[in-house]
mmCIF file of N, CA and C in Angstrom:
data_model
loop_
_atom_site.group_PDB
_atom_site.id
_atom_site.type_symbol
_atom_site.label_atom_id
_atom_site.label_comp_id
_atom_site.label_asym_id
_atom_site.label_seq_id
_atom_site.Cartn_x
_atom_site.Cartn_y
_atom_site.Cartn_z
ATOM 1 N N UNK A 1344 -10.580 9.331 16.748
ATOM 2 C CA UNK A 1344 -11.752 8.976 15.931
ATOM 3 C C UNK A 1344 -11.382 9.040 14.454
ATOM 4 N N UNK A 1345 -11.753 8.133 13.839
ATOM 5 C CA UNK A 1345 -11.510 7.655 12.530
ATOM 6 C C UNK A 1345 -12.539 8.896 11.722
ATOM 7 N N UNK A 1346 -12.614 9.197 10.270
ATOM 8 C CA UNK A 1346 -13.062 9.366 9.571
ATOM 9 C C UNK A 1346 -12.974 9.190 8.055
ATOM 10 N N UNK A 1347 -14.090 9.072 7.326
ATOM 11 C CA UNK A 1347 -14.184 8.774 6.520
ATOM 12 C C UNK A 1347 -12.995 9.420 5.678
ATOM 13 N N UNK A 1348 -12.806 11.037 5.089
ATOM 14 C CA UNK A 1348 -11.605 11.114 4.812
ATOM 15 C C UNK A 1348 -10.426 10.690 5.249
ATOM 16 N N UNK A 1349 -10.186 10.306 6.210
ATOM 17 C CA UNK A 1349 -9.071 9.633 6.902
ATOM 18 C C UNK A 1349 -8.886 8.691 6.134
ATOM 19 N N UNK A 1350 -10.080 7.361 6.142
ATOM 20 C CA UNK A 1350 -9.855 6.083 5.455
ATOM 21 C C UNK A 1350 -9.237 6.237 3.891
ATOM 22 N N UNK A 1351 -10.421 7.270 3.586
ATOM 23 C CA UNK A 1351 -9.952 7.561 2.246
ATOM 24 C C UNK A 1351 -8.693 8.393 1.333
ATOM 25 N N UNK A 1352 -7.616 8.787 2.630
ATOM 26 C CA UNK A 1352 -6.759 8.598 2.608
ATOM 27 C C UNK A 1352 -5.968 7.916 2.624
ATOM 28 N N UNK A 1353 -5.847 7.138 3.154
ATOM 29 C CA UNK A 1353 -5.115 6.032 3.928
ATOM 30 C C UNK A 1353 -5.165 4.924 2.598
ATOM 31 N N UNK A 1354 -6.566 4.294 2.555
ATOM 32 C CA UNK A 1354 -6.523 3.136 1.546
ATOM 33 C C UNK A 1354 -5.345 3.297 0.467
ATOM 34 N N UNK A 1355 -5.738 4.544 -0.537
ATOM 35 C CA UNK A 1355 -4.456 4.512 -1.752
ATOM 36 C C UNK A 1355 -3.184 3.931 -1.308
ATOM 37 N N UNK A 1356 -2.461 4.184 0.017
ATOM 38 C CA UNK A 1356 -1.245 4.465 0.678
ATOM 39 C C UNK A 1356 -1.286 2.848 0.761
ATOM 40 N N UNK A 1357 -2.363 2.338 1.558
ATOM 41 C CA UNK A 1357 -2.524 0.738 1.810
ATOM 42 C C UNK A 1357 -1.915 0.170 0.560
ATOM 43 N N UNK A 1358 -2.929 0.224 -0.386
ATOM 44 C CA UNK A 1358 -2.396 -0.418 -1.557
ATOM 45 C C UNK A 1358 -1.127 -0.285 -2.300
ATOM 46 N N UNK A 1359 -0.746 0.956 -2.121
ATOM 47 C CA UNK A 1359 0.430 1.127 -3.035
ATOM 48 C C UNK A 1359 1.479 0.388 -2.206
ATOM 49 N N UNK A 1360 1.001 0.603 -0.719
ATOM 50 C CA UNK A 1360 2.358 -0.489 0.042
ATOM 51 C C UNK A 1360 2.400 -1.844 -0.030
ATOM 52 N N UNK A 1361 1.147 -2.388 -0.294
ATOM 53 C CA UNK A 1361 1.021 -4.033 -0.394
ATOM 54 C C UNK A 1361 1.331 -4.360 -1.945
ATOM 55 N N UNK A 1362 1.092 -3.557 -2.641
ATOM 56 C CA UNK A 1362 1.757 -3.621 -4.343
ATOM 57 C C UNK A 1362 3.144 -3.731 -4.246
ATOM 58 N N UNK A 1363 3.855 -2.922 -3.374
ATOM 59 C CA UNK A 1363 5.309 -2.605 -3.465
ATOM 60 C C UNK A 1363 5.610 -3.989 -2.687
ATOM 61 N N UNK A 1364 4.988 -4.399 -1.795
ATOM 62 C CA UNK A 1364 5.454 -5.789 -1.268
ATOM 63 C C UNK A 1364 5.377 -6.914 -2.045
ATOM 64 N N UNK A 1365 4.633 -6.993 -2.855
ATOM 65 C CA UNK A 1365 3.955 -8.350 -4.325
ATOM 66 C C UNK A 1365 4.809 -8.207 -5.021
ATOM 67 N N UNK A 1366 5.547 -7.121 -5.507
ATOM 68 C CA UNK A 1366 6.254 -6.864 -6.566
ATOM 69 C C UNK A 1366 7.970 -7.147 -5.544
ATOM 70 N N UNK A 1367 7.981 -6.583 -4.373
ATOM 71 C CA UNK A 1367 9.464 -7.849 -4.164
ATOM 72 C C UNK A 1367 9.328 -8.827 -3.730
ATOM 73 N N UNK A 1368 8.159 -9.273 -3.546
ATOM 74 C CA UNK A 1368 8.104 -11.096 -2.989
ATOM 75 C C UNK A 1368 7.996 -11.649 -4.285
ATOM 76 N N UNK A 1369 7.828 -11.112 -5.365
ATOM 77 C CA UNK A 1369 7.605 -11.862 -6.781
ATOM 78 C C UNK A 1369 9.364 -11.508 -6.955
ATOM 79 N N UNK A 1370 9.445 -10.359 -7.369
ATOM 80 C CA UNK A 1370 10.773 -10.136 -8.031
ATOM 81 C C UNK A 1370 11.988 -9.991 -7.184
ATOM 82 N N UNK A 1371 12.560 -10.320 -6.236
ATOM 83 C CA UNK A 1371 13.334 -10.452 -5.078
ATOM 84 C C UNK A 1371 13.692 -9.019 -5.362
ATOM 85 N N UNK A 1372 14.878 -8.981 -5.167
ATOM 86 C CA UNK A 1372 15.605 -7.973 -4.969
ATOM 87 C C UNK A 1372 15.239 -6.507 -5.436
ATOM 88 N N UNK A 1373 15.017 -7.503 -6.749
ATOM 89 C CA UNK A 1373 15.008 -6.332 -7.978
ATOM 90 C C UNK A 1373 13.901 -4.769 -7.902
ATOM 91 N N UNK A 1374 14.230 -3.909 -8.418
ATOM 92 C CA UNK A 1374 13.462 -2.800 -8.002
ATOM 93 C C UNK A 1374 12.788 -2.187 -9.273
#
């Protein structure tokens, strides 16, 4: 069972991983 702190954990983590993906599909390699 999910909970709300759960999600609200989780989201930050979401984003910072789909940021880290934008930033090498924009900038290839580079870090």
């Amino acid at each position: 069972m999910t909970t709300i702190a759960d999600l609200m954990e989780r989201v930050p983590t979401a984003i910072a991983e789909a940021t880290d993906r934008a930033r090498t599909f924009v900038g290839g390699d580079r870090k």
